[in-house]
Amino acid sequence: MYSVSQGPKFVVARAEGPWLWDDNGDRYLDGTASLWYCNVGHGRTEIADAVHRQLTQLDAFTVYGDFANAPALELSERLAAHAPVADPRVILTCGGGESIETAAKLARRYWAALGRPGKTHFISRTGGYHGLHGVGTSIIGMDRFRTGFGTMVRENSVVPHDSVRALEEEILRVGPDRVAAFFAEPVIGSGGVYAVDAEYFAGVSEVCRRYGVLFVVDSVICAFARMGNWFGIERYGVRPDMIVFAKGVSSGYLPLGGVITSGAIAEPFWDRPGNPFHHGTTYAGHPTCCAAALANLDILEREDLFTVALEVESQLDAAMRTLADHPLVREVRSGTGVMAAVQLTEEALEQRGITTAEVFAEARARGVILRAIPHSLLVSPPLVITWEQIDHLVSTLRAALDAVAQRH
């Protein structure tokens, strides 16, 4: 997200593990894994070495048309082997927003290929975040990211994040013959860390199947061990039509993303001659980015960060819930994945004029980086964080809340 600041800049100079240092040499705990992506922690020399080796062998070349490269093929095969999608196929991109665009275009193109070009409407959820490209901005579930840009994609609507019935009613209101796809995160991340009960996604999957709507899971934040598994959605035992991924696939060391689609969705383009999916980008399948991702996946598996993440999830949940009794705190949301949110009370926000930005600033001044959204402070640390570091993070957040409360 780009913004303009006239104040002093916070310049990050180096990083290692869960720690950052600014250009003054001061150390900070990275409580957000940058933007939800540095799952294996900073400074992994294995990834740097893999990037160097690849750059000296094949730095870059397009995968457009029938071109390929070994790292892109290996990564695609490796991801497909773990994807909870029937007969999976992989389309590589450069990031999450680009992957959402790809999935949306593929959904519409798929229905058109089946002779149903009127199915162009997208449904998403309140609080959902799907990047800030054209489609992502249109289907995002937060008004502040949509306001002021005009109309990009007209055919879209948003339903409550936790209601299967609301989704079904919206499909019927719009008309099943017009709805192309439903987009949902396993856990809503940037919108405030909202999880759902175990039955929700089973219901969503059934409703989408019944009315012929493609079910697209946005796993950009939730994948690659952040929820203790490969893509997050496995936790709910469903098999979507498409999975969008990015961030943790390379732990952010180099930009990479993609879409994993079922064989059924690929079939009109994969198996039928003369019916191509005309879509692709310059850097998709970049061999050096793929080499970084492969090294990152090696770390995830070798150190079993899937199991580690479940342990960290429990530790983070227990620690964050100790903040529930703070006078400024309305709610703590945690316990599903290595992520959590602390929401401030309406009294604090509306009557006392407290902002989450103030709490963020107090925490940073004490050496902890959090994420502030209008009503909550978000936490999503690297999966390599220790119990002592979690305790430091939470105690610092409490001290920041205390400082702001005393000032107001």
CSV table of C-alpha atoms in Angstrom, one decimal:
chain,number,residue,atom,x,y,z
A,1,MET,CA,0.0,0.0,0.0
A,2,TYR,CA,1.4,3.3,-1.0
A,3,SER,CA,1.0,6.5,1.0
A,4,VAL,CA,2.7,9.9,1.3
A,5,SER,CA,4.3,11.0,4.5
A,6,GLN,CA,5.8,14.3,5.3
A,7,GLY,CA,7.1,13.2,8.6
A,8,PRO,CA,10.3,11.2,9.4
A,9,LYS,CA,10.7,7.9,7.6
A,10,PHE,CA,11.2,4.6,9.4
A,11,VAL,CA,14.1,3.1,7.4
A,12,VAL,CA,14.5,-0.7,7.8
A,13,ALA,CA,18.2,-1.4,7.4
A,14,ARG,CA,18.5,-5.2,8.0
A,15,ALA,CA,16.7,-8.2,9.4
A,16,GLU,CA,17.3,-11.6,10.9
A,17,GLY,CA,14.9,-14.2,12.1
A,18,PRO,CA,11.9,-12.3,13.6
A,19,TRP,CA,14.0,-9.1,14.2
A,20,LEU,CA,14.5,-5.9,12.3
A,21,TRP,CA,17.0,-3.1,12.7
A,22,ASP,CA,16.5,0.5,11.6
A,23,ASP,CA,19.2,2.8,10.1
A,24,ASN,CA,20.0,4.0,13.7
A,25,GLY,CA,20.8,0.5,14.8
A,26,ASP,CA,17.7,0.1,17.0
A,27,ARG,CA,16.1,-3.4,17.1
A,28,TYR,CA,12.4,-4.3,16.6
A,29,LEU,CA,10.4,-7.5,16.8
A,30,ASP,CA,8.7,-8.0,13.5
A,31,GLY,CA,5.2,-8.8,14.8
A,32,THR,CA,3.7,-8.9,11.3
A,33,ALA,CA,6.2,-10.9,9.2
A,34,SER,CA,6.3,-7.7,7.1
A,35,LEU,CA,2.9,-7.9,5.4
A,36,TRP,CA,2.0,-11.5,6.5
A,37,TYR,CA,4.6,-13.1,4.3
A,38,CYS,CA,8.0,-13.8,6.0
A,39,ASN,CA,6.9,-17.2,7.3
A,40,VAL,CA,10.4,-18.7,7.7
A,41,GLY,CA,11.9,-15.5,9.1
A,42,HIS,CA,14.4,-13.0,7.7
A,43,GLY,CA,18.0,-13.6,6.6
A,44,ARG,CA,17.8,-17.2,5.5
A,45,THR,CA,21.1,-17.8,3.7
A,46,GLU,CA,19.7,-20.9,2.0
A,47,ILE,CA,17.3,-18.8,0.0
A,48,ALA,CA,19.9,-16.2,-0.9
A,49,ASP,CA,22.2,-19.0,-2.0
A,50,ALA,CA,19.5,-20.5,-4.2
A,51,VAL,CA,18.8,-17.2,-5.8
A,52,HIS,CA,22.5,-16.6,-6.5
A,53,ARG,CA,22.9,-20.1,-8.1
A,54,GLN,CA,19.9,-19.5,-10.3
A,55,LEU,CA,21.0,-16.1,-11.4
A,56,THR,CA,24.3,-17.4,-12.6
A,57,GLN,CA,22.6,-20.3,-14.5
A,58,LEU,CA,19.4,-18.7,-15.9
A,59,ASP,CA,18.5,-15.3,-14.6
A,60,ALA,CA,15.2,-14.9,-16.3
A,61,PHE,CA,13.2,-15.9,-19.4
A,62,THR,CA,9.5,-15.8,-20.2
A,63,VAL,CA,7.2,-18.8,-19.8
A,64,TYR,CA,4.8,-17.3,-22.3
A,65,GLY,CA,3.4,-19.7,-24.9
A,66,ASP,CA,5.3,-23.0,-24.8
A,67,PHE,CA,8.4,-21.7,-23.0
A,68,ALA,CA,9.2,-23.1,-19.6
A,69,ASN,CA,12.1,-23.4,-17.1
A,70,ALA,CA,13.1,-26.1,-14.7
A,71,PRO,CA,12.4,-24.1,-11.4
A,72,ALA,CA,8.9,-23.1,-12.6
A,73,LEU,CA,8.1,-26.7,-13.6
A,74,GLU,CA,9.4,-28.1,-10.3
A,75,LEU,CA,7.6,-25.5,-8.2
A,76,SER,CA,4.3,-26.1,-10.1
A,77,GLU,CA,4.5,-29.9,-9.6
A,78,ARG,CA,5.4,-29.5,-6.0
A,79,LEU,CA,2.5,-27.2,-5.2
A,80,ALA,CA,0.1,-29.3,-7.2
A,81,ALA,CA,1.1,-32.4,-5.1
A,82,HIS,CA,-0.1,-30.7,-2.0
A,83,ALA,CA,-3.2,-28.8,-3.2
A,84,PRO,CA,-6.6,-29.8,-2.0
A,85,VAL,CA,-8.0,-29.4,-5.5
A,86,ALA,CA,-9.1,-32.1,-7.9
A,87,ASP,CA,-6.6,-32.8,-10.7
A,88,PRO,CA,-4.7,-29.6,-10.0
A,89,ARG,CA,-3.1,-27.3,-12.6
A,90,VAL,CA,-0.9,-24.3,-11.7
A,91,ILE,CA,-0.7,-20.8,-13.2
A,92,LEU,CA,2.2,-18.8,-11.9
A,93,THR,CA,2.0,-15.0,-11.4
A,94,CYS,CA,4.0,-12.3,-9.6
A,95,GLY,CA,1.9,-11.8,-6.5
A,96,GLY,CA,-1.5,-12.0,-4.8
A,97,GLY,CA,-3.3,-9.1,-6.5
A,98,GLU,CA,-2.3,-10.4,-9.9
A,99,SER,CA,-3.4,-13.9,-8.9
A,100,ILE,CA,-6.9,-12.6,-8.0
A,101,GLU,CA,-7.1,-11.0,-11.5
A,102,THR,CA,-6.1,-14.2,-13.0
A,103,ALA,CA,-8.6,-16.3,-11.1
A,104,ALA,CA,-11.4,-13.8,-11.9
A,105,LYS,CA,-10.6,-13.8,-15.6
A,106,LEU,CA,-10.3,-17.5,-15.7
A,107,ALA,CA,-13.7,-17.9,-14.0
A,108,ARG,CA,-15.5,-15.7,-16.6
A,109,ARG,CA,-13.6,-17.3,-19.5
A,110,TYR,CA,-14.4,-20.8,-18.2
A,111,TRP,CA,-18.2,-20.0,-18.2
A,112,ALA,CA,-17.9,-18.4,-21.6
A,113,ALA,CA,-16.1,-21.5,-23.0
A,114,LEU,CA,-19.1,-23.6,-21.7
A,115,GLY,CA,-21.5,-21.4,-23.6
A,116,ARG,CA,-22.6,-19.3,-20.6
A,117,PRO,CA,-21.0,-15.9,-21.1
A,118,GLY,CA,-23.6,-14.2,-18.9
A,119,LYS,CA,-22.0,-15.6,-15.8
A,120,THR,CA,-19.8,-12.6,-14.9
A,121,HIS,CA,-20.8,-11.6,-11.4
A,122,PHE,CA,-18.5,-12.0,-8.4
A,123,ILE,CA,-19.5,-12.4,-4.8
A,124,SER,CA,-17.1,-11.7,-1.9
A,125,ARG,CA,-17.3,-11.2,1.9
A,126,THR,CA,-17.4,-8.3,4.3
A,127,GLY,CA,-13.8,-7.7,5.6
A,128,GLY,CA,-12.3,-9.7,2.8
A,129,TYR,CA,-9.1,-8.5,1.3
A,130,HIS,CA,-8.2,-9.5,-2.2
A,131,GLY,CA,-5.4,-7.2,-3.3
A,132,LEU,CA,-5.6,-3.8,-4.9
A,133,HIS,CA,-5.6,-4.5,-8.6
A,134,GLY,CA,-8.8,-3.8,-10.6
A,135,VAL,CA,-10.8,-6.9,-9.7
A,136,GLY,CA,-9.4,-6.9,-6.1
A,137,THR,CA,-10.3,-3.3,-5.5
A,138,SER,CA,-13.8,-4.0,-6.8
A,139,ILE,CA,-14.5,-7.1,-4.7
A,140,ILE,CA,-12.7,-6.1,-1.5
A,141,GLY,CA,-14.9,-6.1,1.5
A,142,MET,CA,-13.6,-2.9,3.0
A,143,ASP,CA,-15.1,0.4,1.8
A,144,ARG,CA,-12.0,2.5,2.5
A,145,PHE,CA,-10.1,0.6,-0.3
A,146,ARG,CA,-12.9,1.0,-2.8
A,147,THR,CA,-13.9,4.7,-2.3
A,148,GLY,CA,-12.7,7.3,-4.8
A,149,PHE,CA,-11.6,5.0,-7.6
A,150,GLY,CA,-14.9,5.0,-9.6
A,151,THR,CA,-16.4,1.8,-11.0
A,152,MET,CA,-13.9,-0.9,-12.1
A,153,VAL,CA,-15.9,-4.2,-12.1
A,154,ARG,CA,-19.6,-3.5,-12.0
A,155,GLU,CA,-20.8,-7.1,-11.5
A,156,ASN,CA,-20.0,-7.8,-7.9
A,157,SER,CA,-21.5,-7.8,-4.5
A,158,VAL,CA,-20.5,-8.4,-0.9
A,159,VAL,CA,-22.2,-10.7,1.7
A,160,PRO,CA,-21.7,-11.1,5.5
A,161,HIS,CA,-18.5,-13.0,6.1
A,162,ASP,CA,-20.0,-15.7,8.3
A,163,SER,CA,-23.4,-16.5,6.7
A,164,VAL,CA,-24.0,-19.3,4.3
A,165,ARG,CA,-27.6,-18.3,4.1
A,166,ALA,CA,-26.6,-14.8,3.0
A,167,LEU,CA,-24.5,-16.2,0.2
A,168,GLU,CA,-27.3,-18.4,-1.1
A,169,GLU,CA,-29.8,-15.5,-0.9
A,170,GLU,CA,-27.4,-13.3,-2.9
A,171,ILE,CA,-26.8,-16.0,-5.6
A,172,LEU,CA,-30.6,-16.2,-5.9
A,173,ARG,CA,-31.1,-12.5,-6.0
A,174,VAL,CA,-28.5,-12.0,-8.7
A,175,GLY,CA,-29.4,-15.2,-10.5
A,176,PRO,CA,-27.3,-18.4,-10.7
A,177,ASP,CA,-27.1,-17.8,-14.4
A,178,ARG,CA,-25.2,-14.6,-13.8
A,179,VAL,CA,-22.9,-15.5,-10.9
A,180,ALA,CA,-19.4,-16.7,-11.9
A,181,ALA,CA,-17.5,-17.2,-8.6
A,182,PHE,CA,-17.4,-16.7,-4.9
A,183,PHE,CA,-14.2,-15.5,-3.3
A,184,ALA,CA,-13.3,-16.2,0.3
A,185,GLU,CA,-10.2,-16.3,2.6
A,186,PRO,CA,-9.9,-19.3,5.0
A,187,VAL,CA,-9.4,-16.7,7.7
A,188,ILE,CA,-10.0,-13.0,6.9
A,189,GLY,CA,-6.7,-11.4,7.5
A,190,SER,CA,-6.1,-7.8,6.7
A,191,GLY,CA,-9.8,-7.1,7.4
A,192,GLY,CA,-9.4,-7.9,11.1
A,193,VAL,CA,-8.6,-11.6,11.6
A,194,TYR,CA,-12.1,-13.2,11.5
A,195,ALA,CA,-12.4,-16.9,11.5
A,196,VAL,CA,-15.6,-19.0,11.0
A,197,ASP,CA,-16.9,-22.1,12.5
A,198,ALA,CA,-16.1,-25.5,11.0
A,199,GLU,CA,-19.4,-25.8,9.2
A,200,TYR,CA,-19.2,-22.6,7.3
A,201,PHE,CA,-17.0,-23.7,4.4
A,202,ALA,CA,-18.8,-27.0,4.1
A,203,GLY,CA,-22.0,-25.0,3.6
A,204,VAL,CA,-20.3,-22.6,1.2
A,205,SER,CA,-18.9,-25.5,-0.9
A,206,GLU,CA,-22.3,-27.1,-1.1
A,207,VAL,CA,-24.2,-23.9,-2.1
A,208,CYS,CA,-21.6,-23.1,-4.8
A,209,ARG,CA,-21.9,-26.6,-6.2
A,210,ARG,CA,-25.7,-26.5,-6.1
A,211,TYR,CA,-26.0,-23.3,-8.1
A,212,GLY,CA,-23.0,-23.7,-10.4
A,213,VAL,CA,-20.8,-21.0,-8.9
A,214,LEU,CA,-17.0,-21.5,-8.8
A,215,PHE,CA,-15.6,-21.5,-5.3
A,216,VAL,CA,-12.3,-19.5,-5.2
A,217,VAL,CA,-10.2,-19.6,-2.0
A,218,ASP,CA,-7.9,-16.7,-1.5
A,219,SER,CA,-5.0,-18.3,0.5
A,220,VAL,CA,-2.6,-15.5,0.0
A,221,ILE,CA,-2.2,-14.8,3.7
A,222,CYS,CA,-3.3,-18.2,5.1
A,223,ALA,CA,-1.1,-20.6,3.2
A,224,PHE,CA,2.4,-22.1,3.6
A,225,ALA,CA,2.1,-23.2,7.3
A,226,ARG,CA,0.5,-20.1,8.7
A,227,MET,CA,-2.5,-22.3,9.5
A,228,GLY,CA,-0.5,-25.4,10.1
A,229,ASN,CA,-1.0,-26.8,6.5
A,230,TRP,CA,-0.2,-26.0,2.9
A,231,PHE,CA,-3.1,-23.7,1.9
A,232,GLY,CA,-5.2,-23.0,5.0
A,233,ILE,CA,-8.4,-24.3,3.6
A,234,GLU,CA,-7.5,-27.9,4.4
A,235,ARG,CA,-8.5,-27.1,8.0
A,236,TYR,CA,-12.1,-27.1,6.8
A,237,GLY,CA,-12.1,-30.3,4.7
A,238,VAL,CA,-13.3,-28.8,1.5
A,239,ARG,CA,-12.0,-28.9,-2.1
A,240,PRO,CA,-12.4,-25.5,-3.9
A,241,ASP,CA,-12.4,-25.0,-7.6
A,242,MET,CA,-9.4,-22.6,-7.4
A,243,ILE,CA,-6.8,-21.5,-4.8
A,244,VAL,CA,-5.0,-18.2,-5.0
A,245,PHE,CA,-1.6,-18.1,-3.4
A,246,ALA,CA,1.4,-15.7,-2.9
A,247,LYS,CA,3.3,-14.2,0.1
A,248,GLY,CA,4.4,-17.3,2.0
A,249,VAL,CA,5.3,-19.3,-1.1
A,250,SER,CA,8.6,-17.5,-1.1
A,251,SER,CA,8.4,-15.9,2.4
A,252,GLY,CA,8.5,-12.7,0.4
A,253,TYR,CA,12.2,-13.1,-0.5
A,254,LEU,CA,11.2,-12.5,-4.1
A,255,PRO,CA,7.8,-11.7,-5.6
A,256,LEU,CA,5.7,-14.7,-6.6
A,257,GLY,CA,2.1,-15.9,-6.7
A,258,GLY,CA,-0.2,-18.1,-8.6
A,259,VAL,CA,-3.5,-19.9,-9.0
A,260,ILE,CA,-4.2,-23.6,-8.6
A,261,THR,CA,-7.2,-24.6,-10.5
A,262,SER,CA,-9.0,-27.9,-10.9
A,263,GLY,CA,-8.6,-30.0,-13.9
A,264,ALA,CA,-12.3,-29.4,-14.7
A,265,ILE,CA,-11.7,-25.7,-14.9
A,266,ALA,CA,-8.6,-26.1,-17.0
A,267,GLU,CA,-10.2,-28.7,-19.4
A,268,PRO,CA,-11.7,-26.3,-22.0
A,269,PHE,CA,-8.3,-24.7,-22.5
A,270,TRP,CA,-6.0,-27.6,-21.7
A,271,ASP,CA,-7.6,-30.4,-23.7
A,272,ARG,CA,-9.6,-28.7,-26.5
A,273,PRO,CA,-7.6,-27.4,-29.4
A,274,GLY,CA,-8.0,-23.8,-30.6
A,275,ASN,CA,-9.4,-22.5,-27.3
A,276,PRO,CA,-6.5,-20.8,-25.5
A,277,PHE,CA,-6.8,-18.8,-22.3
A,278,HIS,CA,-5.3,-15.5,-23.5
A,279,HIS,CA,-3.6,-14.4,-20.3
A,280,GLY,CA,-0.1,-14.0,-19.0
A,281,THR,CA,2.4,-11.6,-17.6
A,282,THR,CA,6.0,-10.7,-18.3
A,283,TYR,CA,7.6,-12.1,-15.1
A,284,ALA,CA,5.2,-15.0,-14.3
A,285,GLY,CA,7.2,-18.2,-13.8
A,286,HIS,CA,10.4,-16.2,-13.3
A,287,PRO,CA,13.1,-18.8,-12.7
A,288,THR,CA,14.9,-16.9,-10.0
A,289,CYS,CA,11.7,-16.2,-8.0
A,290,CYS,CA,10.8,-19.9,-8.4
A,291,ALA,CA,14.2,-20.9,-7.1
A,292,ALA,CA,13.7,-18.8,-4.0
A,293,ALA,CA,10.3,-20.4,-3.5
A,294,LEU,CA,11.7,-23.9,-3.8
A,295,ALA,CA,14.3,-23.1,-1.2
A,296,ASN,CA,11.6,-21.6,1.1
A,297,LEU,CA,9.5,-24.8,0.8
A,298,ASP,CA,12.5,-26.8,1.6
A,299,ILE,CA,12.8,-24.9,4.9
A,300,LEU,CA,9.1,-25.3,5.7
A,301,GLU,CA,9.4,-29.0,5.2
A,302,ARG,CA,12.8,-29.7,6.7
A,303,GLU,CA,12.0,-27.7,9.9
A,304,ASP,CA,8.4,-29.0,9.9
A,305,LEU,CA,7.1,-25.4,10.3
A,306,PHE,CA,3.6,-26.9,9.8
A,307,THR,CA,3.7,-28.5,13.2
A,308,VAL,CA,5.7,-25.6,14.7
A,309,ALA,CA,2.9,-23.2,13.5
A,310,LEU,CA,0.2,-25.2,15.4
A,311,GLU,CA,2.3,-24.9,18.6
A,312,VAL,CA,2.9,-21.2,18.0
A,313,GLU,CA,-0.8,-20.7,17.2
A,314,SER,CA,-1.6,-22.1,20.7
A,315,GLN,CA,1.0,-20.0,22.4
A,316,LEU,CA,0.0,-16.8,20.6
A,317,ASP,CA,-3.6,-17.5,21.4
A,318,ALA,CA,-3.0,-18.0,25.1
A,319,ALA,CA,-0.8,-14.8,25.3
A,320,MET,CA,-3.1,-12.6,23.3
A,321,ARG,CA,-6.1,-13.5,25.4
A,322,THR,CA,-4.5,-12.0,28.4
A,323,LEU,CA,-5.2,-8.6,26.8
A,324,ALA,CA,-9.0,-9.2,26.9
A,325,ASP,CA,-9.3,-7.6,30.3
A,326,HIS,CA,-7.6,-4.3,29.2
A,327,PRO,CA,-10.0,-1.3,29.5
A,328,LEU,CA,-9.4,-0.3,25.9
A,329,VAL,CA,-10.0,-3.8,24.5
A,330,ARG,CA,-13.4,-4.9,23.1
A,331,GLU,CA,-12.3,-8.2,21.7
A,332,VAL,CA,-9.3,-10.5,21.1
A,333,ARG,CA,-9.6,-12.7,18.0
A,334,SER,CA,-7.0,-15.5,17.8
A,335,GLY,CA,-6.7,-19.3,17.9
A,336,THR,CA,-7.0,-20.1,14.1
A,337,GLY,CA,-3.6,-19.8,12.5
A,338,VAL,CA,-0.5,-17.7,13.6
A,339,MET,CA,-2.5,-14.5,13.5
A,340,ALA,CA,-4.5,-12.4,16.0
A,341,ALA,CA,-6.3,-9.1,16.4
A,342,VAL,CA,-7.0,-6.9,19.3
A,343,GLN,CA,-10.1,-4.7,18.7
A,344,LEU,CA,-10.5,-1.5,20.7
A,345,THR,CA,-13.8,-0.5,22.3
A,346,GLU,CA,-16.3,1.9,20.7
A,347,GLU,CA,-15.9,4.1,23.8
A,348,ALA,CA,-12.2,4.3,23.2
A,349,LEU,CA,-12.4,5.0,19.5
A,350,GLU,CA,-15.5,7.2,19.3
A,351,GLN,CA,-15.8,8.9,22.7
A,352,ARG,CA,-12.2,9.2,23.8
A,353,GLY,CA,-10.8,9.8,20.4
A,354,ILE,CA,-8.1,7.0,20.6
A,355,THR,CA,-6.7,5.7,17.4
A,356,THR,CA,-5.1,2.4,16.6
A,357,ALA,CA,-2.3,4.4,15.0
A,358,GLU,CA,-1.4,5.8,18.5
A,359,VAL,CA,-1.1,2.3,19.9
A,360,PHE,CA,1.0,1.2,16.9
A,361,ALA,CA,3.3,4.2,17.4
A,362,GLU,CA,3.7,3.4,21.2
A,363,ALA,CA,4.5,-0.2,20.4
A,364,ARG,CA,7.0,0.7,17.8
A,365,ALA,CA,8.7,3.1,20.2
A,366,ARG,CA,9.1,0.2,22.5
A,367,GLY,CA,10.5,-2.1,19.9
A,368,VAL,CA,7.6,-4.1,18.4
A,369,ILE,CA,6.1,-3.7,15.0
A,370,LEU,CA,2.3,-4.3,14.7
A,371,ARG,CA,-0.3,-3.6,12.0
A,372,ALA,CA,-3.0,-1.0,12.7
A,373,ILE,CA,-6.3,-1.0,10.9
A,374,PRO,CA,-9.1,1.5,11.9
A,375,HIS,CA,-10.5,-0.6,14.8
A,376,SER,CA,-7.9,-3.2,15.6
A,377,LEU,CA,-4.2,-4.0,16.0
A,378,LEU,CA,-3.1,-7.1,14.0
A,379,VAL,CA,-0.4,-9.6,14.7
A,380,SER,CA,1.0,-12.2,12.3
A,381,PRO,CA,4.6,-12.9,13.2
A,382,PRO,CA,7.1,-15.2,11.4
A,383,LEU,CA,6.5,-18.8,12.3
A,384,VAL,CA,9.9,-19.1,13.9
A,385,ILE,CA,9.0,-16.8,16.7
A,386,THR,CA,9.7,-18.2,20.2
A,387,TRP,CA,7.6,-18.2,23.3
A,388,GLU,CA,9.8,-15.6,24.9
A,389,GLN,CA,9.4,-13.4,21.9
A,390,ILE,CA,5.6,-13.8,21.9
A,391,ASP,CA,5.6,-12.8,25.6
A,392,HIS,CA,7.7,-9.7,24.6
A,393,LEU,CA,5.3,-8.9,21.8
A,394,VAL,CA,2.2,-9.1,24.0
A,395,SER,CA,3.6,-7.4,27.1
A,396,THR,CA,4.8,-4.5,24.8
A,397,LEU,CA,1.3,-4.3,23.3
A,398,ARG,CA,-0.2,-4.0,26.8
A,399,ALA,CA,2.3,-1.3,27.7
A,400,ALA,CA,1.4,0.6,24.5
A,401,LEU,CA,-2.3,0.3,25.4
A,402,ASP,CA,-1.6,1.6,28.9
A,403,ALA,CA,0.4,4.6,27.6
A,404,VAL,CA,-2.4,5.6,25.2
A,405,ALA,CA,-5.0,5.1,27.9
A,406,GLN,CA,-3.1,7.4,30.3
A,407,ARG,CA,-2.8,10.1,27.6
A,408,HIS,CA,-6.5,10.2,27.1
